[in-house]
N, C-alpha and C. Protein backbone atom coordinates (compact mmCIF):
# COMPACT_ATOMS: atom_id res chain seq x y z
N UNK A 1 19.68 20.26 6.85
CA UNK A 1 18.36 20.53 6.34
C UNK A 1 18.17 19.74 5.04
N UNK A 2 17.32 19.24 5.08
CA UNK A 2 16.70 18.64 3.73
C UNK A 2 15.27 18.53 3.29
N UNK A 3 14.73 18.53 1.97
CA UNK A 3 13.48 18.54 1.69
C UNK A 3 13.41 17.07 1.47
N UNK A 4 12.18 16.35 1.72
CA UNK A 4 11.93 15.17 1.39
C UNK A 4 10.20 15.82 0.38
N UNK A 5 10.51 14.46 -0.60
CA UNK A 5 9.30 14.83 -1.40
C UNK A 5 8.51 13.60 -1.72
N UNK A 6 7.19 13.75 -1.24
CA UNK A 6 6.35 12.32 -1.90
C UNK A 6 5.88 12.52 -2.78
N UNK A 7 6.93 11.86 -3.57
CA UNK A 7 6.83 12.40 -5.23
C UNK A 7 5.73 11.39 -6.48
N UNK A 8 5.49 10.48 -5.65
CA UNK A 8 4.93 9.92 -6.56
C UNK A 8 3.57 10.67 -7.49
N UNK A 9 2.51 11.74 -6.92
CA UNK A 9 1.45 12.65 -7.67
C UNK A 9 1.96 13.87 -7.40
N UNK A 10 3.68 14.12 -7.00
CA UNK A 10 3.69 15.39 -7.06
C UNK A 10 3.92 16.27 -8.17
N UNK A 11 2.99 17.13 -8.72
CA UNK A 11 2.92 18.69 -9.47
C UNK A 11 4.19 19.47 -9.50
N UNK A 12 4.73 19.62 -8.78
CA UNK A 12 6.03 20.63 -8.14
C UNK A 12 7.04 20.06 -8.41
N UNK A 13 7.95 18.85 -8.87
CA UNK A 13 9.24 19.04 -8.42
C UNK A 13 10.10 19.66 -9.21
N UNK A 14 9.95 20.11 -10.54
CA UNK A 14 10.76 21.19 -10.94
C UNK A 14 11.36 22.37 -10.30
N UNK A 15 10.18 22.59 -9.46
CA UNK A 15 10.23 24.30 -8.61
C UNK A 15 10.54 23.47 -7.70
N UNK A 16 10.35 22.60 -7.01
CA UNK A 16 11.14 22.26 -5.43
C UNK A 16 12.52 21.96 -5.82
N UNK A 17 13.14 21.42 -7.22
CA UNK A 17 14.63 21.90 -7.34
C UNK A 17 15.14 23.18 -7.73
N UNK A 18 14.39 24.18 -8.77
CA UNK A 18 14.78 25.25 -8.75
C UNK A 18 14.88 25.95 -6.93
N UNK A 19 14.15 25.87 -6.54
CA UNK A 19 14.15 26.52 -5.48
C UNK A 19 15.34 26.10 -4.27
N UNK A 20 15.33 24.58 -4.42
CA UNK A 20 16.55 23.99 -3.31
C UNK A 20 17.76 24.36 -4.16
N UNK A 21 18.33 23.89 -5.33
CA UNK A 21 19.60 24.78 -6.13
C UNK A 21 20.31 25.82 -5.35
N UNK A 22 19.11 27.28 -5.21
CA UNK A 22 19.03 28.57 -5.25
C UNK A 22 19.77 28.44 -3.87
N UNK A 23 19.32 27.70 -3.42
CA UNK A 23 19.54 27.40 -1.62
C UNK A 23 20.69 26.67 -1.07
N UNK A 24 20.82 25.45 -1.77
CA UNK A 24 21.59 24.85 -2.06
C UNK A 24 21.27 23.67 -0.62
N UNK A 25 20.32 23.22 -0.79
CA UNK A 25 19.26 22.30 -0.14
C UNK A 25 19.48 21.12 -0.77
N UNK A 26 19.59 19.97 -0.08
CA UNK A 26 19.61 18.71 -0.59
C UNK A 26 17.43 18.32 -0.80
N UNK A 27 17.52 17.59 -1.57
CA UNK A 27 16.53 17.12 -1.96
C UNK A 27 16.18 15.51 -1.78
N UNK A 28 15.28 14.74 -1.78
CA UNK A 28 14.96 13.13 -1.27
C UNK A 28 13.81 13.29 -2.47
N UNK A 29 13.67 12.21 -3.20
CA UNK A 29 12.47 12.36 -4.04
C UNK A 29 12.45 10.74 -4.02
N UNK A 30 10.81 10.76 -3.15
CA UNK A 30 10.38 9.50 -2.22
C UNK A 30 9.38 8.64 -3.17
N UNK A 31 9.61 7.12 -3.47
CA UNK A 31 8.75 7.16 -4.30
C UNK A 31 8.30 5.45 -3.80
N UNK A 32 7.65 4.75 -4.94
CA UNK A 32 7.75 3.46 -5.04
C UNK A 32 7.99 2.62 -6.18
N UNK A 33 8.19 3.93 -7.25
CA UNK A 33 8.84 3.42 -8.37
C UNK A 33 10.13 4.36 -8.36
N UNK A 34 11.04 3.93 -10.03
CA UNK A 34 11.62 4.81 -10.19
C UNK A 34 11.35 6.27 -11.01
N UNK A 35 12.13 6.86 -10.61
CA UNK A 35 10.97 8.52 -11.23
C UNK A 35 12.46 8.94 -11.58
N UNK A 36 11.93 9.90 -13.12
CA UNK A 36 13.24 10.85 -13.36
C UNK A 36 13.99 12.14 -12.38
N UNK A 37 14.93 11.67 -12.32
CA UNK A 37 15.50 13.20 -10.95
C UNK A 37 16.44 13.75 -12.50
N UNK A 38 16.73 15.21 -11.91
CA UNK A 38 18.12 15.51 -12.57
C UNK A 38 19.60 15.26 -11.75
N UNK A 39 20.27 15.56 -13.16
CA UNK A 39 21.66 15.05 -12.58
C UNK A 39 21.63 15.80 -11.78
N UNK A 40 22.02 15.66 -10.60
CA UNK A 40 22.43 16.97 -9.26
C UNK A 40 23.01 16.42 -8.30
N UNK A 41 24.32 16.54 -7.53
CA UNK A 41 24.66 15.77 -6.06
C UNK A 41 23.23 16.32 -5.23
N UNK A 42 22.82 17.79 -5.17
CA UNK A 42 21.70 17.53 -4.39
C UNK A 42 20.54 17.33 -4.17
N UNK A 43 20.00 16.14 -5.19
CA UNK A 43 19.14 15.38 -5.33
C UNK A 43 19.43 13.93 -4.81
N UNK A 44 18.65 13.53 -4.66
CA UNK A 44 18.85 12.08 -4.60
C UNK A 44 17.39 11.12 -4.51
N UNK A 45 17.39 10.10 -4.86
CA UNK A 45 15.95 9.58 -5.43
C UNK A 45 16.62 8.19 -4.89
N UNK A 46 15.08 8.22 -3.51
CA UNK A 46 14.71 6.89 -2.43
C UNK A 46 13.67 6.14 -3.13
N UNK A 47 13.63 5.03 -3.60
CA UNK A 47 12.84 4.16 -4.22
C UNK A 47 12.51 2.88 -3.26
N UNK A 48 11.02 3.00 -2.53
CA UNK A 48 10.99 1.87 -1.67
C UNK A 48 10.17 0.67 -2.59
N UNK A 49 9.59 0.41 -0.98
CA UNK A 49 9.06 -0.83 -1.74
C UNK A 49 7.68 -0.67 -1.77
N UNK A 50 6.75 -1.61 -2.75
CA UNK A 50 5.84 -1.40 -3.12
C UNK A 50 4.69 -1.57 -2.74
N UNK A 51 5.01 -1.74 -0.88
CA UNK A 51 4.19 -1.90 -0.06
C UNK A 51 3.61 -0.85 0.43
N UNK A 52 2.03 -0.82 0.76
CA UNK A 52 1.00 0.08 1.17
C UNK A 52 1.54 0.89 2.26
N UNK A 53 1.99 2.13 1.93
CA UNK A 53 2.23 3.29 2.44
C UNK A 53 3.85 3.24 2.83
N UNK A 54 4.54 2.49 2.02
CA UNK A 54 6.35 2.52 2.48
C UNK A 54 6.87 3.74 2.02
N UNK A 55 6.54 4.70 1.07
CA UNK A 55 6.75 5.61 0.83
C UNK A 55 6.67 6.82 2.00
N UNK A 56 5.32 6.67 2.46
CA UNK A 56 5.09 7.79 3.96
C UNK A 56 5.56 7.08 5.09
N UNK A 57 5.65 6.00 4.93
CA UNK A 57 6.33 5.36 6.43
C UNK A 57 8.12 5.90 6.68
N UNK A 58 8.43 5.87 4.99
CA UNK A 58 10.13 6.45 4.87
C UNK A 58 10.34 7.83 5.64
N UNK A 59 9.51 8.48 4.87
CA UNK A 59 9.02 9.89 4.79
C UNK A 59 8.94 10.37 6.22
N UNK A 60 8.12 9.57 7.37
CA UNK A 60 7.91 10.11 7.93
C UNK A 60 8.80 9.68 9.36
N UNK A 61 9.68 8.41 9.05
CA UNK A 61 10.46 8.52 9.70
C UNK A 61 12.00 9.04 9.97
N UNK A 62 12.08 9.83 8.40
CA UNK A 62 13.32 10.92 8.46
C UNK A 62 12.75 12.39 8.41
N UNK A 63 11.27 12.38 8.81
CA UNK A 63 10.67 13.81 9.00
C UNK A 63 11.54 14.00 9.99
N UNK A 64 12.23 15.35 10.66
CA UNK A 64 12.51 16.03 12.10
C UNK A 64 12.24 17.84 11.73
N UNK A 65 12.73 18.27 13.02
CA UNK A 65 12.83 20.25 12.72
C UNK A 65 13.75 20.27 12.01
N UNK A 66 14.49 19.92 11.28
CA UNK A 66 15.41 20.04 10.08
C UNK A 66 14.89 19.59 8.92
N UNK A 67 13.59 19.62 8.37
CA UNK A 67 12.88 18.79 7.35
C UNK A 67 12.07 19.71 7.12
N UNK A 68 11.95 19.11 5.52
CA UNK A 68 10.60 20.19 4.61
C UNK A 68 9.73 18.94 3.84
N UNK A 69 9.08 18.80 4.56
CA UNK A 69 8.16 17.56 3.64
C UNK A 69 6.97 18.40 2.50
N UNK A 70 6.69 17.59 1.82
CA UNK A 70 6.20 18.02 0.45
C UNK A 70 5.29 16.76 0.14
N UNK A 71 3.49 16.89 0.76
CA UNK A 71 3.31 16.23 0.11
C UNK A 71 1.96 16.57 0.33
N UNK A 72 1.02 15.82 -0.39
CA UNK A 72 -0.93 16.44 -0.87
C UNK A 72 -1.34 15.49 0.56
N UNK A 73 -0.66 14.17 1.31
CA UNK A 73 -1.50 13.37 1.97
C UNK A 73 -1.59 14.23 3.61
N UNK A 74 -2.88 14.14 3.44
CA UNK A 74 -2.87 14.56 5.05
C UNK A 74 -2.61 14.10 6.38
N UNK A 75 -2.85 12.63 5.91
CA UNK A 75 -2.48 11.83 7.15
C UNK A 75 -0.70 11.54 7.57
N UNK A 76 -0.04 11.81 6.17
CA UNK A 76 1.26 11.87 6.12
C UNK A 76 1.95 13.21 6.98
N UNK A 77 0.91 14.49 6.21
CA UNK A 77 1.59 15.44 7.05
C UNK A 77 1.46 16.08 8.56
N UNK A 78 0.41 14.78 8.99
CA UNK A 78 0.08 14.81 10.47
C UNK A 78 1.23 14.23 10.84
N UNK A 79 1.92 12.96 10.65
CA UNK A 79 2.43 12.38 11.05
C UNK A 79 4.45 13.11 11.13
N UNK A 80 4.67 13.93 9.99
CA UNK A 80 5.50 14.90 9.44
C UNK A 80 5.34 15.93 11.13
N UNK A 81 4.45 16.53 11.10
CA UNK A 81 4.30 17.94 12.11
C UNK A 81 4.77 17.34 13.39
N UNK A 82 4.38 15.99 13.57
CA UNK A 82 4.26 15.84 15.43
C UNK A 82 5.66 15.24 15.36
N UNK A 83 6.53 15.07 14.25
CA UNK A 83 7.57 14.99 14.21
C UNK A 83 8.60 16.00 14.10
N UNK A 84 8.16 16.82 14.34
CA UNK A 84 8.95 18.55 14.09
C UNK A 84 9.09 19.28 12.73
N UNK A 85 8.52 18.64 11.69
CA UNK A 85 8.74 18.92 10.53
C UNK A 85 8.09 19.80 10.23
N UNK A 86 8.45 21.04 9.01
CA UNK A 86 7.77 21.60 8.46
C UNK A 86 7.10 20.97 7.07
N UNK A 87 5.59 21.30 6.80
CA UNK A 87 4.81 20.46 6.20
C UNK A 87 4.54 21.69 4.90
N UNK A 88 4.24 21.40 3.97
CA UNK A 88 4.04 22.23 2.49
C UNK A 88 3.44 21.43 1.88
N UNK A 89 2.00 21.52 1.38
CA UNK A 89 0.76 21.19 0.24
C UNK A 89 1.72 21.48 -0.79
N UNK A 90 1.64 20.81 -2.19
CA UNK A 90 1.94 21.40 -3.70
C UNK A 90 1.43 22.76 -3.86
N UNK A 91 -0.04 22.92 -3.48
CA UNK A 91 -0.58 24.23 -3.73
C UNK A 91 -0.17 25.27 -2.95
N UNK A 92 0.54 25.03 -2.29
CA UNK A 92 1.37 26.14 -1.01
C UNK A 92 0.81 26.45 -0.15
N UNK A 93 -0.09 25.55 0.68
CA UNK A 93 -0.51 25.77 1.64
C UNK A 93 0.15 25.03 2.72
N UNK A 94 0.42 25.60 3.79
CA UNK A 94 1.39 24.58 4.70
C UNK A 94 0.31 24.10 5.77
N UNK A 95 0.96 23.13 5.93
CA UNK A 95 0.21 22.31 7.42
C UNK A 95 0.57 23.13 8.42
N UNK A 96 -0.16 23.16 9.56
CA UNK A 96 0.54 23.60 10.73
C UNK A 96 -0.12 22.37 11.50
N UNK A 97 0.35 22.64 13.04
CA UNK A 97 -0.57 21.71 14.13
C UNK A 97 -1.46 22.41 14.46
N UNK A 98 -2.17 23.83 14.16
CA UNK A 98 -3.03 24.18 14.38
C UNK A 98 -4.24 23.96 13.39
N UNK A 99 -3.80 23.65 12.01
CA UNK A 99 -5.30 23.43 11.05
C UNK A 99 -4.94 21.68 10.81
N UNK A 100 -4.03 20.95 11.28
CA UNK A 100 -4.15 19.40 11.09
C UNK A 100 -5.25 18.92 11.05
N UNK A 101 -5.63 19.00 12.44
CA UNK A 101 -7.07 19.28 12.74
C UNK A 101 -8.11 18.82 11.89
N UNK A 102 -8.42 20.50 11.56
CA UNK A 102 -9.44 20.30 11.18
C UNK A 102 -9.36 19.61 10.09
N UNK A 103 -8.18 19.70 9.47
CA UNK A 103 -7.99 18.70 7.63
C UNK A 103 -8.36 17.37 7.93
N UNK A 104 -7.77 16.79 9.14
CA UNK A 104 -8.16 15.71 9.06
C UNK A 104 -9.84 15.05 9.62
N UNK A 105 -10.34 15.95 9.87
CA UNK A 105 -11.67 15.79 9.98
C UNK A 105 -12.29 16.22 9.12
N UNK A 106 -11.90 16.87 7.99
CA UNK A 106 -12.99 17.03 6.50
C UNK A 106 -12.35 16.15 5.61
N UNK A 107 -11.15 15.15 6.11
CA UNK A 107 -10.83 14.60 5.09
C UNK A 107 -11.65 12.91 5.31
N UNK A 108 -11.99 13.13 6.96
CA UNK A 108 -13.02 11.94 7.14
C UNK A 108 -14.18 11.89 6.80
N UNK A 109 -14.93 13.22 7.10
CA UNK A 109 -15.78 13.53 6.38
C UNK A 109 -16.28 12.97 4.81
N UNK A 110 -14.96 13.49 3.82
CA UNK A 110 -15.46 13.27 3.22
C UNK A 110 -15.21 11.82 2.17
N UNK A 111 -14.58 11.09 3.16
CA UNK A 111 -14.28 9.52 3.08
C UNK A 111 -15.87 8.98 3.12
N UNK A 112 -16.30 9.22 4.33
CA UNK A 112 -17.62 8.96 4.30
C UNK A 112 -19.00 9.42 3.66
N UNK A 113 -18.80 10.52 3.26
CA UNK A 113 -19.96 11.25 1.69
C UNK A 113 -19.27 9.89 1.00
N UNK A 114 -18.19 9.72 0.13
CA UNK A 114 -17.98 9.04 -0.86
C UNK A 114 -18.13 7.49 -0.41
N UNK A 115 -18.04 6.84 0.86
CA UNK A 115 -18.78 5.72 0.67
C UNK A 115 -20.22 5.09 1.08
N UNK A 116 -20.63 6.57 1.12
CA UNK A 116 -22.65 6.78 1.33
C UNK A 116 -22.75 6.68 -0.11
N UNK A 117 -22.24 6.94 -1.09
CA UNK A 117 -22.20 6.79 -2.38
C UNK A 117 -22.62 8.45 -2.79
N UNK A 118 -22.36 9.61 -1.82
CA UNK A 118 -22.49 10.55 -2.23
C UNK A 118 -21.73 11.13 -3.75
N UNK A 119 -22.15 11.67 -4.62
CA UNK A 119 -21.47 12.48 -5.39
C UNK A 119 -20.68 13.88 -5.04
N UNK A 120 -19.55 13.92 -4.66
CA UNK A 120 -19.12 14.82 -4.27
C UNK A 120 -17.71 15.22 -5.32
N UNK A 121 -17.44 16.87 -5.75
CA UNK A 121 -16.65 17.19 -6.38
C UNK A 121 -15.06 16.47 -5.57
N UNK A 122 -14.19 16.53 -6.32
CA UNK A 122 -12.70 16.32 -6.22
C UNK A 122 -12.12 17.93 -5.75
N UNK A 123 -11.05 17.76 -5.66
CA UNK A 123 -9.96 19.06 -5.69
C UNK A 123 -10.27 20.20 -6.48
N UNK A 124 -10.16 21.21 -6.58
CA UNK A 124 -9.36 21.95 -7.52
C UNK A 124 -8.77 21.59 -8.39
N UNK A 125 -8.61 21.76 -10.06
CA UNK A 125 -7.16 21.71 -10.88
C UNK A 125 -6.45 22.51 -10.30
N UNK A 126 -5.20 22.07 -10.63
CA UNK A 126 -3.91 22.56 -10.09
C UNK A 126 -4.02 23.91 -11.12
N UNK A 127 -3.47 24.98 -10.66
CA UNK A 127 -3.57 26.11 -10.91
C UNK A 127 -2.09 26.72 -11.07
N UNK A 128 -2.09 28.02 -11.86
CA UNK A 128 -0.82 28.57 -11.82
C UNK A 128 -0.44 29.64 -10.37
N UNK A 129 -1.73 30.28 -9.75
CA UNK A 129 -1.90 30.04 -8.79
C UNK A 129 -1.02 29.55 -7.36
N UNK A 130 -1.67 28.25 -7.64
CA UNK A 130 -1.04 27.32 -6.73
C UNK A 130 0.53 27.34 -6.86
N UNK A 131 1.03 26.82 -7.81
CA UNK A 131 2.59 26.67 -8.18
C UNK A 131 3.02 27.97 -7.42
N UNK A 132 2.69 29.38 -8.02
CA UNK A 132 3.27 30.64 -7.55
C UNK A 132 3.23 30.34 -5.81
N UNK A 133 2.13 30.41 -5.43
CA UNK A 133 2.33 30.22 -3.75
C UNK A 133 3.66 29.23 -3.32
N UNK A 134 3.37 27.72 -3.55
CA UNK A 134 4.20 26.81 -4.00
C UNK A 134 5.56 26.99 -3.47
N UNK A 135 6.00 28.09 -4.64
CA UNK A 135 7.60 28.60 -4.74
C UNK A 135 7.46 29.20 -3.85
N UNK A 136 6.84 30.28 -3.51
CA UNK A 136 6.91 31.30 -2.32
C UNK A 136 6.99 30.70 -0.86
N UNK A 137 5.78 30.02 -0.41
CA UNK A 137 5.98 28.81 0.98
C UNK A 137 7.34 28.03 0.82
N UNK A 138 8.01 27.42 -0.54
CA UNK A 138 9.19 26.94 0.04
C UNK A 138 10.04 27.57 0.24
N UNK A 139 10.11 28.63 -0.71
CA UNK A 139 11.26 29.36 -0.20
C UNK A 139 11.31 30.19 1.13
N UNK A 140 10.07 30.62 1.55
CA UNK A 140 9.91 31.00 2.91
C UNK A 140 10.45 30.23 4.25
N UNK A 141 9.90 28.79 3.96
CA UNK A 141 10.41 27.73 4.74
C UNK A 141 11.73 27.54 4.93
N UNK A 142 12.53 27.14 4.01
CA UNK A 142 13.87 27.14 3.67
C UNK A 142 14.53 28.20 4.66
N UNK A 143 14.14 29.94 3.95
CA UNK A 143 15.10 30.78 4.53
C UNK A 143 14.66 31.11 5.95
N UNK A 144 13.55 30.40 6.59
CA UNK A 144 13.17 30.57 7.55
C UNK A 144 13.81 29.25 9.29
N UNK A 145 14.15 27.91 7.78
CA UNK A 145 14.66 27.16 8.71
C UNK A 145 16.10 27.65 9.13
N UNK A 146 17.02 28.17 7.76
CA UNK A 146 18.20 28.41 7.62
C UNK A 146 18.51 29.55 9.20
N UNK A 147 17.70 30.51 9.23
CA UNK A 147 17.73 31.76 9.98
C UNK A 147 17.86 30.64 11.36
N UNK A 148 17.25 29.34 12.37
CA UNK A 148 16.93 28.86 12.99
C UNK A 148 18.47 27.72 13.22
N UNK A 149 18.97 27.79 12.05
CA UNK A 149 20.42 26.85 12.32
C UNK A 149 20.93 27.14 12.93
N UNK A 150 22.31 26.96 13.95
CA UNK A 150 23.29 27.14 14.22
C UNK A 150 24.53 27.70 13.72
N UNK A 151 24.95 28.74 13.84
CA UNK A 151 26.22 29.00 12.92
C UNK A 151 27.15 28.57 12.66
């Protein structure tokens, strides 16, 4: 089992190592630069290249059902699910293959408001909120893949 993280706008990775530690979960922190990890054997920090989308292309070809991907892109975590992976938003909302879906049709949506030149709000700020869920979905995930291992 391992978490992979597309870390480059991720909010979370403090709590996605407190939480893997606890577990004792290896970690991938996916990027296209280099980014600070802590010292930890179970961390480890993938630095690709700086080509358009090598980060989710990594990502999504060591997604499997032994994987916790971690990341805000939706098209990434489509690509994560139909690969067996379990999928987790920063804000703790998880992907499933049942709301892919629709995410990815409000996320076309609203590709197209913004190049009608609509004014349309952004996200949410990240919230404390969010983080709390966050911890809770991974750790759910985790002890939920663990229960699913082999002995």
């Amino acid at each position: 089992m391992a978490i992979l993280v597309d870390a480059d706008a991720c909010p979370v990775k403090e709590e996605i190592y407190r939480v893997a530690f606890r577990h004792e979960t290896p970690v991938r922190i996916v990027s296209n630069q280099r980014i600070r990890i802590p010292d930890h054997p179970l961390v480890e920090r993938v630095v690709v290249s700086d080509a358009f989308d090598a980060a989710d292309d990594w990502i999504a070809e060591q997604a499997s059902p032994t994987t916790i991907c971690i990341t805000a892109d939706i098209l990434l975590a489509d690509r994560c699910l139909k690969a067996g992976a379990s999928v987790i938003a920063p804000t703790g909302k998880p992907f499933t293959t049942a709301s892919i879906g629709s995410a990815i049709a409000t996320r076309a949506i609203m590709a197209d408001l913004r190049a009608g030149g609509d004014i349309i709000g952004g996200p949410a700020p990240f919230s404390k909120a969010d983080r709390s869920r966050f911890l809770s979905a991974l750790d759910e995930t985790i002890v939920r893949l663990k229960r699913q291992q082999p002995a």
